[in-house]
Coordinates of C-alpha atoms in Angstrom, one line a residue:
M649 CA 109.8 298.6 116.7
K650 CA 112.0 299.2 119.7
N651 CA 109.3 297.6 121.9
I652 CA 109.4 294.2 120.0
R653 CA 111.4 291.3 121.3
N654 CA 111.8 288.0 119.4
F655 CA 113.1 285.1 121.3
C656 CA 113.0 281.3 121.4
I657 CA 113.5 278.7 124.2
I658 CA 116.1 276.1 123.6
A659 CA 117.1 273.1 125.8
H660 CA 117.7 269.4 126.0
I661 CA 114.7 267.1 125.8
D662 CA 112.7 267.1 129.0
H663 CA 114.2 270.1 130.7
G664 CA 111.0 272.0 131.0
K665 CA 110.7 274.2 128.0
S666 CA 107.0 273.8 127.3
T667 CA 106.1 274.2 131.0
L668 CA 108.2 277.4 131.1
A669 CA 106.3 278.6 128.0
D670 CA 103.1 277.9 129.8
R671 CA 104.1 280.1 132.8
L672 CA 105.3 283.0 130.5
L673 CA 101.8 282.9 128.8
D674 CA 100.1 282.9 132.3
A675 CA 102.2 285.8 133.5
T676 CA 101.6 288.0 130.4
G677 CA 97.8 287.3 130.5
A678 CA 98.0 285.7 126.9
V679 CA 95.6 282.9 128.0
T680 CA 92.4 283.0 129.9
D681 CA 91.8 280.5 132.8
R682 CA 89.4 278.6 130.6
E683 CA 92.1 278.1 127.9
K684 CA 94.8 277.0 130.4
Q685 CA 96.2 273.5 130.2
A686 CA 99.6 271.9 130.6
Q687 CA 102.0 272.0 127.6
L688 CA 99.5 274.5 126.0
L689 CA 101.7 275.0 122.9
D690 CA 102.1 271.2 122.1
S691 CA 98.9 270.9 120.1
M692 CA 99.5 267.4 118.6
D693 CA 98.2 264.3 120.5
L694 CA 101.4 262.6 119.9
E695 CA 103.4 265.5 121.7
R696 CA 101.3 265.3 124.7
E697 CA 101.3 261.6 125.0
R698 CA 105.1 261.4 124.8
G699 CA 105.8 264.6 126.6
I700 CA 108.0 265.9 123.9
T701 CA 107.9 268.8 121.5
I702 CA 108.0 267.8 117.7
K703 CA 107.1 271.1 116.1
S704 CA 108.3 274.6 116.9
H705 CA 105.3 276.7 118.1
A706 CA 105.0 280.5 117.8
I707 CA 102.9 282.8 119.9
Q708 CA 102.8 286.5 120.6
M709 CA 102.4 288.0 124.2
D710 CA 101.9 291.6 125.4
Y711 CA 103.6 292.7 128.6
V712 CA 103.7 296.1 130.4
Y713 CA 107.2 296.7 131.9
K714 CA 108.0 299.9 133.7
G715 CA 104.9 301.7 132.2
E716 CA 105.7 300.7 128.6
K717 CA 103.9 298.0 126.6
Y718 CA 106.1 295.5 124.8
T719 CA 105.3 292.8 122.2
L720 CA 107.1 289.5 122.9
N721 CA 107.2 286.9 120.1
L722 CA 108.0 283.4 121.6
I723 CA 109.0 280.3 119.7
D724 CA 109.0 277.1 121.7
T725 CA 111.3 274.6 120.1
P726 CA 111.9 270.7 120.2
G727 CA 114.6 269.3 122.3
H728 CA 115.4 266.0 120.7
V729 CA 118.5 265.6 118.4
D730 CA 116.3 264.4 115.6
F731 CA 114.5 267.7 115.4
S732 CA 117.5 270.1 115.4
Y733 CA 116.4 271.4 111.9
E734 CA 113.2 272.8 113.5
V735 CA 115.4 274.6 116.1
S736 CA 117.8 276.0 113.5
R737 CA 114.8 277.6 111.7
S738 CA 113.3 279.1 114.9
I739 CA 116.8 280.5 115.8
A740 CA 117.0 282.3 112.5
A741 CA 113.8 284.3 113.3
C742 CA 115.0 285.6 116.6
E743 CA 117.4 288.0 118.3
G744 CA 117.6 286.2 121.7
A745 CA 117.3 282.7 123.2
L746 CA 116.4 281.4 126.7
L747 CA 118.8 278.5 127.4
I748 CA 117.2 276.2 129.9
V749 CA 119.2 273.8 132.0
D750 CA 117.6 271.3 134.4
A751 CA 119.0 271.8 137.9
A752 CA 118.8 268.1 138.5
Q753 CA 120.2 266.8 135.2
S754 CA 122.7 269.6 134.5
I755 CA 124.1 270.2 131.0
Q756 CA 123.3 267.6 128.4
A757 CA 124.6 267.0 124.8
Q758 CA 121.7 268.7 123.1
T759 CA 122.0 271.8 125.4
I760 CA 125.5 272.3 124.1
S761 CA 124.6 271.7 120.3
N762 CA 121.6 274.1 120.6
L763 CA 123.8 276.7 122.3
Y764 CA 126.3 276.5 119.4
L765 CA 123.4 276.9 116.9
A766 CA 122.3 280.1 118.7
L767 CA 125.8 281.5 119.0
E768 CA 126.4 281.1 115.3
N769 CA 123.4 283.3 114.6
D770 CA 124.7 285.9 117.1
L771 CA 121.8 285.5 119.5
E772 CA 121.7 287.0 123.0
I773 CA 121.7 284.1 125.4
I774 CA 119.8 284.3 128.7
P775 CA 120.7 281.3 130.8
V776 CA 117.8 279.9 133.0
L777 CA 118.3 277.4 135.7
N778 CA 115.0 275.4 135.9
K779 CA 113.4 273.0 138.4
V780 CA 115.3 274.5 141.4
D781 CA 112.4 273.4 143.6
L782 CA 113.3 269.7 143.2
P783 CA 114.9 267.9 146.2
S784 CA 117.6 266.5 143.8
A785 CA 118.5 269.9 142.4
N786 CA 122.2 270.9 142.6
V787 CA 121.8 274.7 142.2
E788 CA 125.4 275.9 142.9
E789 CA 127.1 273.1 141.0
V790 CA 125.0 273.4 137.9
T791 CA 125.3 277.2 138.0
D792 CA 129.1 276.7 137.9
D793 CA 128.6 274.5 134.9
I794 CA 126.6 277.1 133.0
V795 CA 129.2 279.8 133.9
D796 CA 131.9 277.6 132.5
L797 CA 130.0 276.9 129.4
L798 CA 128.8 280.4 128.6
G799 CA 131.6 282.4 130.2
C800 CA 129.1 284.6 131.9
N801 CA 128.8 285.7 135.5
A802 CA 126.9 283.6 138.1
D803 CA 124.4 286.3 138.8
E804 CA 123.3 286.4 135.2
V805 CA 121.9 282.9 135.6
I806 CA 118.2 283.1 136.6
P807 CA 117.0 280.4 139.0
A808 CA 113.5 279.5 138.2
S809 CA 110.9 276.8 138.6
A810 CA 108.5 276.4 135.6
K811 CA 106.1 274.3 137.8
T812 CA 105.8 276.7 140.8
G813 CA 106.2 279.9 138.7
L814 CA 109.4 281.0 140.6
G815 CA 111.6 283.5 138.7
I816 CA 109.1 284.1 135.8
E817 CA 109.1 287.9 136.4
A818 CA 112.9 287.9 136.4
I819 CA 112.9 286.1 133.1
L820 CA 110.5 288.6 131.5
S821 CA 112.6 291.5 132.7
A822 CA 115.7 289.9 131.3
I823 CA 114.0 289.3 128.0
I824 CA 113.2 293.1 127.7
E825 CA 116.5 294.4 129.2
R826 CA 119.0 292.0 127.6
I827 CA 117.6 290.9 124.2
P828 CA 118.1 293.7 121.6
P829 CA 115.0 295.0 119.6
P830 CA 114.9 293.8 115.9
K831 CA 116.9 295.8 113.4
G832 CA 115.4 296.6 109.9
N833 CA 114.3 299.5 107.6
P834 CA 110.5 300.1 107.5
D835 CA 111.0 302.2 104.4
E836 CA 112.7 299.4 102.2
S837 CA 110.8 297.0 100.0
L838 CA 109.2 294.0 101.8
Q839 CA 111.7 291.3 102.9
A840 CA 110.3 288.5 105.2
L841 CA 111.6 285.1 106.2
I842 CA 109.4 282.0 106.2
F843 CA 110.3 280.0 109.3
D844 CA 107.3 277.6 109.3
S845 CA 104.2 276.5 107.6
V846 CA 101.2 274.4 108.5
Y847 CA 98.4 272.8 106.4
N848 CA 94.9 273.9 107.1
P849 CA 92.3 271.7 105.1
F850 CA 89.9 274.7 104.8
R851 CA 92.3 277.5 104.0
G852 CA 95.2 275.9 102.4
V853 CA 98.8 276.6 103.5
E854 CA 99.3 278.9 106.5
T855 CA 102.7 280.5 106.3
Y856 CA 104.5 281.8 109.4
F857 CA 107.0 284.6 108.8
R858 CA 109.2 287.2 110.4
V859 CA 109.4 290.7 108.7
L860 CA 113.0 291.9 108.3
N861 CA 112.5 295.0 106.3
G862 CA 109.4 296.9 105.0
E863 CA 105.9 295.8 105.9
I864 CA 103.3 293.3 104.6
R865 CA 99.7 294.4 104.1
K866 CA 96.4 292.6 103.5
G867 CA 95.5 292.5 99.9
Q868 CA 99.1 293.0 98.8
H869 CA 100.6 291.2 95.7
I870 CA 103.5 289.3 97.1
K871 CA 106.2 287.0 95.6
F872 CA 108.1 284.0 97.0
M873 CA 111.6 284.3 95.8
A874 CA 112.8 280.6 95.7
T875 CA 109.9 279.4 93.7
G876 CA 109.4 282.7 91.8
K877 CA 105.6 282.5 92.2
S878 CA 103.3 285.5 93.0
Y879 CA 100.2 285.5 95.2
F880 CA 97.6 287.7 96.7
A881 CA 97.8 288.2 100.5
D882 CA 94.2 287.2 101.5
E883 CA 94.9 287.6 105.2
V884 CA 97.7 288.6 107.4
G885 CA 97.7 288.7 111.2
T886 CA 99.5 287.9 114.4
L887 CA 99.7 284.5 116.2
K888 CA 98.2 284.6 119.6
L889 CA 96.6 281.4 120.9
K890 CA 94.0 282.0 118.0
Q891 CA 94.9 283.8 115.0
F892 CA 94.2 287.7 114.9
P893 CA 93.8 289.2 111.5
R894 CA 95.5 292.5 111.1
E895 CA 95.7 295.1 108.3
V896 CA 99.5 295.3 108.3
I897 CA 102.5 293.5 109.9
K898 CA 105.4 295.8 110.3
T899 CA 109.3 295.5 110.4
G900 CA 110.6 293.2 113.1
D901 CA 107.3 291.5 113.9
V902 CA 106.2 287.9 113.4
G903 CA 102.9 286.9 111.8
Y904 CA 101.0 284.5 109.6
L905 CA 99.9 284.8 106.0
I906 CA 97.1 283.0 104.2
T907 CA 97.2 283.0 100.3
G908 CA 95.0 280.0 99.5
I909 CA 98.0 278.0 98.3
K910 CA 96.9 274.3 98.0
E911 CA 100.2 272.8 96.8
A912 CA 102.6 271.8 99.5
K913 CA 105.6 272.2 97.3
E914 CA 105.1 275.9 96.7
V915 CA 106.0 277.0 100.2
K916 CA 109.7 276.4 101.0
V917 CA 110.7 277.0 104.7
G918 CA 113.6 279.5 104.6
D919 CA 112.3 281.3 101.5
T920 CA 112.0 285.1 101.2
I921 CA 108.7 286.9 100.8
T922 CA 108.8 290.1 98.9
D923 CA 106.6 292.6 97.1
S924 CA 105.8 291.5 93.5
K925 CA 105.8 295.0 92.1
N926 CA 108.8 296.4 94.0
P927 CA 110.9 293.2 94.9
T928 CA 114.0 293.2 97.2
V929 CA 117.2 292.3 95.5
N930 CA 118.6 290.2 98.3
M931 CA 117.4 286.8 99.4
I932 CA 117.7 286.1 103.2
E933 CA 120.8 283.8 103.7
G934 CA 121.5 281.2 106.3
F935 CA 118.9 278.6 105.5
E936 CA 120.1 275.3 104.1
D937 CA 118.3 272.3 102.6
V938 CA 117.8 269.6 105.1
K939 CA 120.1 266.6 105.0
P940 CA 118.2 263.3 105.8
M941 CA 120.3 260.9 107.8
V942 CA 118.1 257.7 107.7
F943 CA 116.4 256.2 104.7
A944 CA 113.6 253.8 104.9
G945 CA 110.8 252.7 102.4
I946 CA 107.1 253.4 103.3
Y947 CA 104.6 251.3 101.4
P948 CA 100.8 251.2 101.7
V949 CA 99.4 247.9 103.0
D950 CA 96.9 248.0 100.1
T951 CA 98.5 248.9 96.7
E952 CA 95.4 250.8 95.7
D953 CA 96.1 253.4 98.5
Y954 CA 99.3 254.5 96.7
E955 CA 97.9 257.9 95.5
E956 CA 96.3 258.5 98.9
L957 CA 99.6 257.9 100.6
R958 CA 101.3 260.4 98.3
N959 CA 98.8 263.1 99.2
S960 CA 99.3 262.3 102.9
M961 CA 103.0 262.5 102.6
E962 CA 102.8 265.8 100.8
K963 CA 100.6 267.3 103.5
L964 CA 102.9 265.9 106.2
Q965 CA 106.0 267.4 104.4
L966 CA 104.4 270.8 104.6
N967 CA 104.1 270.4 108.3
D968 CA 107.5 268.9 108.6
A969 CA 110.0 270.4 106.1
S970 CA 112.7 267.8 107.1
L971 CA 110.7 264.8 105.5
V972 CA 112.1 264.0 102.0
F973 CA 110.6 261.4 99.8
I974 CA 110.8 259.9 96.2
P975 CA 108.6 257.2 94.7
E976 CA 110.1 253.6 94.4
S977 CA 108.8 250.2 93.8
S978 CA 109.7 246.8 95.3
A979 CA 109.0 243.3 94.1
A980 CA 107.7 242.2 97.5
L981 CA 105.6 245.2 98.4
G982 CA 104.6 246.9 95.2
F983 CA 104.6 250.8 94.8
G984 CA 105.7 253.1 97.7
F985 CA 108.2 255.8 98.7
R986 CA 111.9 256.0 99.7
C987 CA 111.8 258.5 102.5
G988 CA 114.7 260.4 104.2
F989 CA 114.4 261.1 107.9
L990 CA 116.6 262.9 110.4
G991 CA 116.7 259.9 112.7
M992 CA 114.8 256.9 114.1
L993 CA 112.6 259.0 116.4
H994 CA 111.6 261.0 113.3
L995 CA 110.8 257.9 111.4
E996 CA 108.6 256.6 114.3
I997 CA 106.7 259.9 114.6
I998 CA 106.1 260.2 110.8
Q999 CA 104.7 256.6 110.9
E1000 CA 102.5 257.4 113.8
R1001 CA 101.3 260.6 112.2
L1002 CA 100.4 258.8 109.0
E1003 CA 98.3 256.4 110.8
R1004 CA 96.6 259.0 113.2
E1005 CA 96.1 262.0 110.9
F1006 CA 95.5 260.4 107.6
D1007 CA 94.3 256.8 108.5
M1008 CA 97.0 255.3 106.4
T1009 CA 98.3 251.8 107.5
V1010 CA 101.8 251.6 106.1
I1011 CA 104.7 249.0 106.0
T1012 CA 108.2 250.4 106.8
T1013 CA 111.2 248.6 105.5
V1014 CA 114.6 248.3 107.2
P1015 CA 116.0 251.7 107.6
N1016 CA 119.5 252.4 106.0
V1017 CA 121.8 255.3 105.2
S1018 CA 123.0 256.8 101.9
Y1019 CA 126.3 255.3 100.6
H1020 CA 128.7 256.3 97.7
A1021 CA 129.7 253.4 95.5
Y1022 CA 132.5 253.6 92.8
T1023 CA 132.7 251.1 90.0
N1024 CA 135.9 249.8 88.3
K1025 CA 134.7 251.2 85.0
N1026 CA 134.3 254.8 86.3
P1027 CA 136.3 254.9 89.5
D1028 CA 135.7 258.7 89.8
T1029 CA 132.0 258.8 89.3
I1030 CA 129.8 258.5 92.5
V1031 CA 127.0 256.0 92.4
L1032 CA 124.6 257.1 95.1
V1033 CA 123.1 254.1 97.0
N1034 CA 120.0 255.0 99.0
N1035 CA 118.6 251.4 98.7
P1036 CA 120.6 248.2 98.9
S1037 CA 119.3 247.1 95.5
D1038 CA 121.1 250.2 94.0
L1039 CA 124.5 248.6 94.9
P1040 CA 126.4 247.6 91.8
E1041 CA 127.5 244.0 91.2
P1042 CA 130.4 242.9 93.6
S1043 CA 132.5 241.9 90.6
S1044 CA 132.4 245.6 89.1
L1045 CA 132.6 247.3 92.4
N1046 CA 135.7 249.3 93.2
R1047 CA 135.0 250.7 96.7
V1048 CA 132.1 251.8 98.9
E1049 CA 132.2 254.9 101.1
E1050 CA 129.8 255.3 104.0
P1051 CA 128.9 258.4 106.0
Y1052 CA 130.6 258.9 109.4
I1053 CA 129.5 261.0 112.3
K1054 CA 131.2 262.7 115.2
A1055 CA 129.1 261.4 118.2
T1056 CA 129.2 263.3 121.5
I1057 CA 128.1 261.5 124.5
I1058 CA 127.8 262.9 128.0
T1059 CA 127.3 260.4 130.9
K1060 CA 128.1 259.8 134.5
S1061 CA 131.6 258.5 135.2
D1062 CA 130.3 255.1 136.5
F1063 CA 129.1 254.2 133.0
V1064 CA 132.1 255.1 130.9
G1065 CA 133.2 251.5 130.5
S1066 CA 129.8 250.2 129.3
V1067 CA 129.3 253.2 126.9
M1068 CA 132.7 252.7 125.5
S1069 CA 132.2 249.0 124.8
L1070 CA 128.8 249.7 123.2
C1071 CA 130.4 252.3 120.9
I1072 CA 133.4 250.1 120.0
E1073 CA 131.0 247.3 119.2
K1074 CA 129.3 249.7 116.8
R1075 CA 132.7 250.2 115.1
G1076 CA 133.3 253.5 116.9
E1077 CA 136.7 255.0 117.4
I1078 CA 137.1 257.2 120.5
T1079 CA 138.7 260.5 119.7
N1080 CA 138.4 262.4 123.0
Q1081 CA 137.4 262.0 126.6
T1082 CA 136.9 265.0 128.9
Y1083 CA 135.8 265.1 132.5
L1084 CA 133.4 268.1 132.7
T1085 CA 133.1 267.6 136.5
T1086 CA 134.2 264.7 138.8
E1087 CA 131.0 262.9 138.0
R1088 CA 130.2 263.8 134.3
V1089 CA 132.3 262.7 131.3
E1090 CA 132.1 263.9 127.7
L1091 CA 133.1 261.1 125.2
T1092 CA 133.6 261.8 121.6
F1093 CA 133.6 259.1 119.0
D1094 CA 133.9 258.8 115.1
M1095 CA 131.3 256.3 114.2
P1096 CA 129.6 255.0 111.0
L1097 CA 126.1 256.5 110.8
A1098 CA 124.7 253.1 109.7
E1099 CA 125.6 251.7 113.1
I1100 CA 123.4 254.2 115.1
V1101 CA 120.5 253.8 112.8
F1102 CA 119.2 250.6 114.3
D1103 CA 119.0 250.4 118.1
F1104 CA 122.0 252.5 119.2
Y1105 CA 120.0 255.1 121.1
D1106 CA 117.9 252.6 123.0
R1107 CA 120.8 250.5 124.0
L1108 CA 122.9 253.6 125.1
K1109 CA 119.9 254.5 127.5
T1110 CA 119.9 251.0 128.7
V1111 CA 123.7 250.6 129.4
S1112 CA 123.8 254.1 131.2
K1113 CA 120.5 253.6 133.1
G1114 CA 119.0 256.6 131.3
Y1115 CA 122.0 258.9 132.2
A1116 CA 123.6 259.3 128.8
S1117 CA 122.7 262.1 126.5
F1118 CA 123.8 261.8 122.8
D1119 CA 124.2 264.3 120.0
Y1120 CA 125.9 263.9 116.5
S1121 CA 127.0 265.8 113.5
P1122 CA 128.1 264.5 110.1
I1123 CA 131.9 264.5 109.3
G1124 CA 131.9 263.2 105.7
M1125 CA 132.4 259.8 103.9
R1126 CA 135.1 257.1 104.6
V1127 CA 135.9 253.9 102.6
S1128 CA 134.5 250.8 104.2
H1129 CA 134.1 247.0 103.5
L1130 CA 130.4 246.7 102.9
V1131 CA 128.5 243.8 101.6
K1132 CA 124.9 243.3 100.6
V1133 CA 123.1 240.7 102.6
D1134 CA 120.0 239.3 100.9
V1135 CA 117.3 237.5 102.7
L1136 CA 115.6 234.7 100.7
L1137 CA 112.2 233.1 101.6
N1138 CA 111.5 229.8 100.0
G1139 CA 114.4 230.5 97.5
N1140 CA 113.1 233.9 96.4
V1141 CA 114.9 237.2 97.4
V1142 CA 112.8 239.6 99.5
D1143 CA 114.2 242.9 98.4
A1144 CA 112.5 244.8 101.3
L1145 CA 114.5 242.8 103.8
S1146 CA 117.9 243.3 102.1
A1147 CA 120.6 245.3 104.1
L1148 CA 124.1 246.7 103.5
L1149 CA 126.2 245.6 106.4
H1150 CA 129.9 245.7 107.3
R1151 CA 131.7 242.4 106.3
D1152 CA 132.7 241.7 109.9
N1153 CA 129.2 241.9 111.2
A1154 CA 127.4 240.2 108.2
Y1155 CA 127.5 236.7 109.4
D1156 CA 126.1 237.5 112.9
I1157 CA 123.4 239.8 111.8
G1158 CA 122.4 237.5 108.9
K1159 CA 122.0 234.6 111.5
K1160 CA 120.0 236.9 113.8
I1161 CA 117.7 238.0 111.0
C1162 CA 117.0 234.4 110.0
E1163 CA 116.3 233.3 113.6
K1164 CA 114.0 236.3 114.2
L1165 CA 112.0 235.6 110.9
R1166 CA 111.6 232.0 111.9
Q1167 CA 109.7 233.1 115.0
L1168 CA 107.5 235.5 113.2
I1169 CA 106.6 233.9 109.8
P1170 CA 103.4 231.8 110.4
R1171 CA 103.8 228.1 109.4
Q1172 CA 102.4 227.0 106.1
Q1173 CA 101.4 223.7 104.5
F1174 CA 105.1 223.3 103.3
D1175 CA 108.6 223.8 104.7
I1176 CA 109.9 227.4 104.3
P1177 CA 113.7 227.8 104.2
I1178 CA 114.8 231.3 105.4
Q1179 CA 118.3 232.0 104.1
A1180 CA 120.7 235.0 104.4
A1181 CA 123.1 235.3 101.4
I1182 CA 126.1 237.4 100.3
G1183 CA 125.9 237.2 96.5
A1184 CA 125.5 233.5 95.8
K1185 CA 127.0 232.3 99.0
I1186 CA 124.5 231.3 101.8
I1187 CA 125.7 232.4 105.2
A1188 CA 122.8 231.4 107.5
R1189 CA 119.7 229.3 107.3
E1190 CA 116.6 228.4 109.4
T1191 CA 113.5 226.5 108.4
V1192 CA 109.8 227.1 109.3
K1193 CA 108.6 223.5 109.5
A1194 CA 105.4 222.6 107.6
L1195 CA 102.1 221.9 109.3
R1196 CA 101.4 218.2 108.8
K1197 CA 98.5 216.0 109.1
D1198 CA 99.2 212.6 110.8
V1199 CA 98.5 210.4 107.7
T1200 CA 99.6 207.3 109.4
A1201 CA 96.9 207.5 112.1
K1202 CA 94.7 204.9 110.3
C1203 CA 97.5 202.3 110.2
Y1204 CA 97.4 200.3 113.5
G1205 CA 100.0 197.5 113.2
G1206 CA 100.8 196.0 109.8
D1207 CA 103.9 196.2 107.6
I1208 CA 106.2 199.3 107.8
S1209 CA 106.0 199.7 104.0
R1210 CA 102.3 200.7 104.3
K1211 CA 103.3 203.6 106.6
R1212 CA 106.2 204.5 104.4
K1213 CA 103.9 204.6 101.2
L1214 CA 101.6 207.2 102.9
L1215 CA 104.6 209.4 104.2
E1216 CA 106.1 209.3 100.7
K1217 CA 102.9 210.4 99.2
Q1218 CA 102.5 213.3 101.7
K1219 CA 106.3 214.3 101.1
K1220 CA 105.6 214.5 97.3
G1221 CA 102.6 216.7 97.8
K1222 CA 104.5 219.0 100.2
K1223 CA 107.2 219.3 97.6
R1224 CA 104.8 220.2 94.8
M1225 CA 103.2 222.7 97.2
R1226 CA 106.5 224.4 97.9
Q1227 CA 107.1 225.0 94.2
V1228 CA 103.8 227.0 93.9
G1229 CA 103.6 228.1 97.4
N1230 CA 103.6 231.9 98.2
V1231 CA 104.9 233.1 101.6
E1232 CA 103.1 236.0 103.2
I1233 CA 105.3 238.2 105.3
P1234 CA 103.7 239.8 108.3
Q1235 CA 104.2 243.5 109.0
E1236 CA 106.1 242.7 112.3
A1237 CA 108.8 240.8 110.3
F1238 CA 109.9 244.1 108.8
M1239 CA 110.0 245.9 112.0
A1240 CA 111.6 243.0 114.0
V1241 CA 114.8 243.5 112.0
L1242 CA 115.3 246.8 113.9
K1243 CA 115.2 245.1 117.2
L1244 CA 117.6 242.2 116.7
N1245 CA 119.1 242.4 120.2
D1246 CA 115.9 242.1 122.1

């Protein structure tokens, strides 16, 4: 056990985590030349295309150091703020972390938040300064930033370049010397922590775990403590590039388990595995249920695919524990699901994965957040509003509370003005402004979560020319003046386009939605009025004009009354058509509401 080291790699997005993991695998001989490729651990097409890590990936390496053989278990984690739940799970399974900072970009918001996650779990932090070979690298300046942040000595920061392989040996020796070996009692009953799971269509659910006490053997009867169900361990083994079956996985080690589970719901990430005959008394603490931040409806384009969509979502949920969904129905779109996501990138990724991995074409409704409403009848009872249609009638409404977040933005001092005006436009209140260096500023705002759901992240990158990094944490609910804005097409409310908005912004946004829809809804044989309304009051209107045949073409000359008669006849027909007419809403119309400022 003293020769095992469990560690993860944490950093802001695009600071070179996956490339560094590649170099560590090369240096320890964990991959052959034939298997080598860039971002080896990012196995999903989407991850490679976008150059981001979406899932944490675990792999085991063997390394000989000063004549002794060591087993290193590495977990490569995502860097985007939306996937911080994946990072928290990986951290719980480790004793140490490599904190990577890009020498050209310096410390970013997610670097700090991941660092705090690691420190809360008492991990040993090894700071690594990556990309020192770049011409734009400020090695001394960024080293000083890391020293200020961690309170360590400058010689503890390892300069490295994942591209050229510089400093890899120093990192490996630091992992072995600085990270403590796992603690645990091999003689106690089995206690193992589930930190991830993936779905294999041929073998069922593969569970990744870390043994804290005792050992797990092939053929053992085991029990999952949160669900209380017992299983037979068909296969256990270690995670190298391929899976290597073993007879036993001992205390402190990381491995995989196959029990032939077919139901996604039965494996809960953060659960404790124990022996069913001789169970442990204590469940492992420190894992929390994920809190979704953004809600949106996902509907199949064809209503008959509803069951298929449910199966696809369950399999996805297994691969991504932070996806939450419940069934719901809409008058405009039929049956579908109300899903909870960690953020807008997460929503985008889930939609992409449904299309790629499961061939499901889906319609996504306008994302919103979860509100608390209180009625005059029961002013102390919370009515949870995840969907604008759940909001009680305005006459019976006492107050509505919306979730607020503490937003931390780190940017260059040149862009402070434009970032501030963006945040104030989004109803943010500045609470703090700190100069980290003469060039870099940290701004802290209290903002409503609903305002950052739409296009905040994209616009922040635009106003700061890509130099702002953003991180947020929830700070509770606050009372707010919210109204429900309905969109009416041809006099009928389209519930999928309804939105809860702040009273001050309702008119502007209602007007923009109508203008956007006018461009996107195809013209029909009749006029289509597009209206935005608060209750019974119409606040904005646009009209999609009808397609008309030139009925007066055959009248050349003659009395005006002949033309008028033909036009009146056409007008009557259009009116009758409008009463029975049905407006088809294209998929782009639902998505366009997200990009109102384009």
